[in-house]
mmCIF file of C-alpha atoms and ligand atoms in Angstrom:
data_model
loop_
_atom_site.group_PDB
_atom_site.id
_atom_site.type_symbol
_atom_site.label_atom_id
_atom_site.label_comp_id
_atom_site.label_asym_id
_atom_site.label_seq_id
_atom_site.Cartn_x
_atom_site.Cartn_y
_atom_site.Cartn_z
ATOM 1 C CA UNK E 1 37.371 13.439 26.793
ATOM 2 C CA UNK E 2 40.052 11.746 24.641
ATOM 3 C CA UNK E 3 38.424 8.441 25.060
ATOM 4 C CA UNK E 4 35.042 10.054 23.803
ATOM 5 C CA UNK E 5 36.930 11.380 20.843
ATOM 6 C CA UNK E 6 38.451 8.194 20.203
ATOM 7 C CA UNK E 7 35.016 6.400 20.183
ATOM 8 C CA UNK E 8 33.821 8.939 17.908
ATOM 9 C CA UNK E 9 36.743 8.428 15.799
ATOM 10 C CA UNK E 10 36.278 4.591 15.538
ATOM 11 C CA UNK E 11 32.513 5.073 15.046
ATOM 12 C CA UNK E 12 33.146 7.198 12.126
ATOM 13 C CA UNK E 13 35.430 5.145 10.665
ATOM 14 C CA UNK E 14 33.310 2.229 10.685
ATOM 15 C CA UNK E 15 30.882 3.915 9.001
ATOM 16 C CA UNK E 16 33.336 5.355 6.280
ATOM 17 C CA UNK E 17 34.286 1.365 6.049
ATOM 18 C CA UNK E 18 30.974 0.410 5.526
ATOM 19 C CA UNK E 19 30.114 3.612 3.286
ATOM 20 C CA UNK E 20 32.989 2.154 1.089
ATOM 21 C CA UNK E 21 31.886 -1.160 1.018
ATOM 22 C CA UNK E 22 28.498 -0.326 0.118
ATOM 23 C CA UNK E 23 29.960 1.772 -2.372
ATOM 24 C CA UNK E 24 31.575 -1.207 -4.143
ATOM 25 C CA UNK E 25 29.089 -3.257 -4.155
ATOM 26 C CA UNK E 26 26.372 -0.810 -5.812
ATOM 27 C CA UNK E 27 29.416 -0.026 -8.317
ATOM 28 C CA UNK E 28 29.524 -4.225 -9.140
ATOM 29 C CA UNK E 29 26.011 -5.204 -8.679
ATOM 30 C CA UNK E 30 23.451 -2.248 -8.975
ATOM 31 C CA UNK E 31 24.547 -0.116 -11.985
ATOM 32 C CA UNK E 32 22.465 -0.305 -15.293
ATOM 33 C CA UNK E 33 23.771 -1.021 -18.433
ATOM 34 C CA UNK E 34 25.549 1.428 -19.851
ATOM 35 C CA UNK E 35 22.992 1.592 -22.538
ATOM 36 C CA UNK E 36 21.726 4.121 -24.992
ATOM 37 C CA UNK E 37 24.097 5.835 -27.197
ATOM 38 C CA UNK E 38 26.998 4.485 -25.341
ATOM 39 C CA UNK E 39 25.573 0.754 -25.880
ATOM 40 C CA UNK E 40 23.187 -0.061 -28.586
ATOM 41 C CA UNK E 41 23.066 -3.472 -28.359
ATOM 42 C CA UNK E 42 22.632 -3.958 -24.678
ATOM 43 C CA UNK E 43 19.577 -6.329 -24.059
ATOM 44 C CA UNK E 44 17.296 -3.642 -22.305
ATOM 45 C CA UNK E 45 17.224 -1.753 -25.848
ATOM 46 C CA UNK E 46 14.155 -1.849 -27.112
ATOM 47 C CA UNK E 47 13.002 0.484 -30.206
ATOM 48 C CA UNK E 48 16.210 2.381 -29.685
ATOM 49 C CA UNK E 49 15.386 3.015 -26.133
ATOM 50 C CA UNK E 50 16.448 1.580 -22.959
ATOM 51 C CA UNK E 51 13.230 -0.549 -22.136
ATOM 52 C CA UNK E 52 13.979 0.549 -18.242
ATOM 53 C CA UNK E 53 13.923 4.009 -18.746
ATOM 54 C CA UNK E 54 17.819 4.459 -17.766
ATOM 55 C CA UNK E 55 19.254 7.031 -17.217
ATOM 56 C CA UNK E 56 17.160 8.290 -15.200
ATOM 57 C CA UNK E 57 16.776 11.845 -14.327
ATOM 58 C CA UNK E 58 19.062 13.422 -11.310
ATOM 59 C CA UNK E 59 16.221 14.397 -8.699
ATOM 60 C CA UNK E 60 16.847 16.202 -5.224
ATOM 61 C CA UNK E 61 14.446 14.709 -3.317
ATOM 62 C CA UNK E 62 12.518 11.250 -3.267
ATOM 63 C CA UNK E 63 9.145 11.640 -4.332
ATOM 64 C CA UNK E 64 5.914 9.448 -5.387
ATOM 65 C CA UNK E 65 4.794 10.577 -9.047
ATOM 66 C CA UNK E 66 0.674 10.871 -9.636
ATOM 67 C CA UNK E 67 0.654 7.471 -10.810
ATOM 68 C CA UNK E 68 1.745 6.195 -7.719
ATOM 69 C CA UNK E 69 5.593 4.844 -8.334
ATOM 70 C CA UNK E 70 8.443 6.229 -6.506
ATOM 71 C CA UNK E 71 11.059 8.937 -8.058
ATOM 72 C CA UNK E 72 14.149 8.176 -5.901
ATOM 73 C CA UNK E 73 16.679 10.864 -4.573
ATOM 74 C CA UNK E 74 19.582 10.733 -7.016
ATOM 75 C CA UNK E 75 22.255 13.187 -6.238
ATOM 76 C CA UNK E 76 24.187 15.594 -9.478
ATOM 77 C CA UNK E 77 27.422 15.360 -7.266
ATOM 78 C CA UNK E 78 29.711 14.867 -9.937
ATOM 79 C CA UNK E 79 30.419 11.042 -8.892
ATOM 80 C CA UNK E 80 31.163 8.875 -11.703
ATOM 81 C CA UNK E 81 32.004 5.140 -11.998
ATOM 82 C CA UNK E 82 33.419 3.018 -15.049
ATOM 83 C CA UNK E 83 31.403 0.239 -16.131
ATOM 84 C CA UNK E 84 32.509 -1.318 -19.346
ATOM 85 C CA UNK E 85 34.794 1.554 -20.143
ATOM 86 C CA UNK E 86 32.161 3.787 -20.030
ATOM 87 C CA UNK E 87 31.843 6.863 -17.371
ATOM 88 C CA UNK E 88 28.255 6.393 -15.713
ATOM 89 C CA UNK E 89 26.780 8.325 -12.378
ATOM 90 C CA UNK E 90 23.995 8.636 -10.324
ATOM 91 C CA UNK E 91 21.363 8.549 -13.154
ATOM 92 C CA UNK E 92 21.995 4.657 -13.408
ATOM 93 C CA UNK E 93 22.026 3.313 -10.336
ATOM 94 C CA UNK E 94 19.163 0.546 -9.812
ATOM 95 C CA UNK E 95 17.303 1.169 -6.788
ATOM 96 C CA UNK E 96 18.575 -0.938 -4.114
ATOM 97 C CA UNK E 97 18.302 -1.676 -0.157
ATOM 98 C CA UNK E 98 21.406 -1.179 1.549
ATOM 99 C CA UNK E 99 20.833 -3.971 4.174
ATOM 100 C CA UNK E 100 20.028 -6.660 1.435
ATOM 101 C CA UNK E 101 22.620 -5.728 -0.711
ATOM 102 C CA UNK E 102 25.389 -6.169 1.668
ATOM 103 C CA UNK E 103 23.950 -9.538 3.319
ATOM 104 C CA UNK E 104 23.350 -11.213 -0.216
ATOM 105 C CA UNK E 105 26.183 -9.267 -2.501
ATOM 106 C CA UNK E 106 24.088 -9.665 -5.185
ATOM 107 C CA UNK E 107 21.942 -7.465 -7.782
ATOM 108 C CA UNK E 108 18.523 -6.848 -5.939
ATOM 109 C CA UNK E 109 16.138 -4.306 -7.339
ATOM 110 C CA UNK E 110 14.104 -3.053 -4.914
ATOM 111 C CA UNK E 111 11.234 -0.522 -4.889
ATOM 112 C CA UNK E 112 8.543 0.668 -2.867
ATOM 113 C CA UNK E 113 5.128 -0.224 -4.221
ATOM 114 C CA UNK E 114 1.571 0.644 -3.150
ATOM 115 C CA UNK E 115 -0.482 -0.169 -6.001
ATOM 116 C CA UNK E 116 -3.554 -2.695 -5.974
ATOM 117 C CA UNK E 117 -2.149 -4.590 -8.948
ATOM 118 C CA UNK E 118 0.593 -5.344 -7.061
ATOM 119 C CA UNK E 119 -1.629 -8.033 -5.291
ATOM 120 C CA UNK E 120 -2.395 -9.752 -8.847
ATOM 121 C CA UNK E 121 1.475 -9.758 -9.551
ATOM 122 C CA UNK E 122 2.425 -10.948 -6.140
ATOM 123 C CA UNK E 123 -0.127 -13.797 -6.409
ATOM 124 C CA UNK E 124 0.439 -15.057 -10.020
ATOM 125 C CA UNK E 125 4.562 -15.540 -8.751
ATOM 126 C CA UNK E 126 2.876 -17.912 -6.132
ATOM 127 C CA UNK E 127 0.275 -19.595 -8.305
ATOM 128 C CA UNK E 128 1.806 -20.003 -11.702
ATOM 129 C CA UNK E 129 3.658 -23.247 -10.649
ATOM 130 C CA UNK E 130 6.854 -24.047 -12.358
ATOM 131 C CA UNK E 131 7.925 -24.540 -16.115
ATOM 132 C CA UNK E 132 6.966 -27.689 -17.721
ATOM 133 C CA UNK E 133 6.956 -29.083 -21.377
ATOM 134 C CA UNK E 134 5.256 -32.159 -23.099
ATOM 135 C CA UNK E 135 7.874 -33.510 -25.717
ATOM 136 C CA UNK E 136 7.025 -36.211 -28.399
ATOM 137 C CA UNK E 137 9.183 -38.248 -30.303
ATOM 138 C CA UNK E 138 7.655 -38.769 -33.914
ATOM 139 C CA UNK E 139 9.633 -41.032 -36.883
ATOM 140 C CA UNK E 140 10.060 -39.182 -40.173
ATOM 141 C CA UNK E 141 7.157 -40.642 -42.916
ATOM 142 C CA UNK E 142 10.093 -42.277 -45.113
ATOM 143 C CA UNK E 143 13.088 -41.961 -42.584
ATOM 144 C CA UNK E 144 14.779 -39.709 -44.595
ATOM 145 C CA UNK E 145 13.083 -36.458 -44.564
ATOM 146 C CA UNK E 146 13.807 -33.792 -41.682
ATOM 147 C CA UNK E 147 10.770 -31.961 -41.934
ATOM 148 C CA UNK E 148 7.961 -33.693 -39.895
ATOM 149 C CA UNK E 149 4.703 -34.328 -42.010
ATOM 150 C CA UNK E 150 1.169 -32.890 -41.523
ATOM 151 C CA UNK E 151 1.653 -30.319 -38.792
ATOM 152 C CA UNK E 152 -1.654 -29.680 -37.326
ATOM 153 C CA UNK E 153 -0.903 -26.218 -35.511
ATOM 154 C CA UNK E 154 -4.400 -26.304 -33.833
ATOM 155 C CA UNK E 155 -3.660 -29.513 -32.139
ATOM 156 C CA UNK E 156 -0.033 -28.191 -31.625
ATOM 157 C CA UNK E 157 -1.597 -24.952 -29.785
ATOM 158 C CA UNK E 158 -4.038 -26.982 -27.621
ATOM 159 C CA UNK E 159 -1.337 -29.666 -26.724
ATOM 160 C CA UNK E 160 1.057 -26.665 -25.915
ATOM 161 C CA UNK E 161 -1.507 -24.286 -23.940
ATOM 162 C CA UNK E 162 -0.634 -24.463 -20.223
ATOM 163 C CA UNK E 163 -3.552 -23.149 -17.773
ATOM 164 C CA UNK E 164 -2.231 -22.001 -14.373
ATOM 165 C CA UNK E 165 -4.474 -22.228 -10.979
ATOM 166 C CA UNK E 166 -5.121 -18.479 -11.230
ATOM 167 C CA UNK E 167 -6.457 -18.562 -15.090
ATOM 168 C CA UNK E 168 -8.339 -21.756 -14.239
ATOM 169 C CA UNK E 169 -9.929 -19.881 -11.418
ATOM 170 C CA UNK E 170 -10.742 -16.575 -13.535
ATOM 171 C CA UNK E 171 -12.269 -18.795 -16.295
ATOM 172 C CA UNK E 172 -14.104 -20.853 -13.625
ATOM 173 C CA UNK E 173 -15.785 -17.720 -12.358
ATOM 174 C CA UNK E 174 -16.459 -16.234 -16.116
ATOM 175 C CA UNK E 175 -14.766 -13.171 -15.480
ATOM 176 C CA UNK E 176 -13.952 -11.213 -18.777
HETATM 177 ZN ZN1 ZN H 201 19.125 0.262 -20.237
#
């Protein structure tokens, strides 16, 4: 009986340690912002609003909305953390996966998705190739001016245009 109790306490303590570790990881890596009124110069701010829609609403249960997006559970339990001197709560937590966050100890936004458009998104990433540039070194006309002469915007556009394999296929098959 005593052994069983001890075992139970050890398991419970391990569970609490794990939760504390996860809590600290979320605090370090998975808090969005602060943005909005508290920090208008945050990079997520577009036209005076957070482009990622933070802070989210408190949510009693995880649901899938009518557009097929998950709305994750966010407890309104009064817990807050300080980020850049600003107090934020569960409404600012970016959705994560506990196993991946614990393993990689980095910002990994993980969300359930179930839309046919995700297929296009996935294949775009696989096929778009790496970033590339074409550079030209040209002398100035008289050797003193810093302004290049005769800028041909059409040629610049064509030279800089990059067609990925997926876009090329799209055009070959004459899709609109
Ligand atoms: Zn934001």
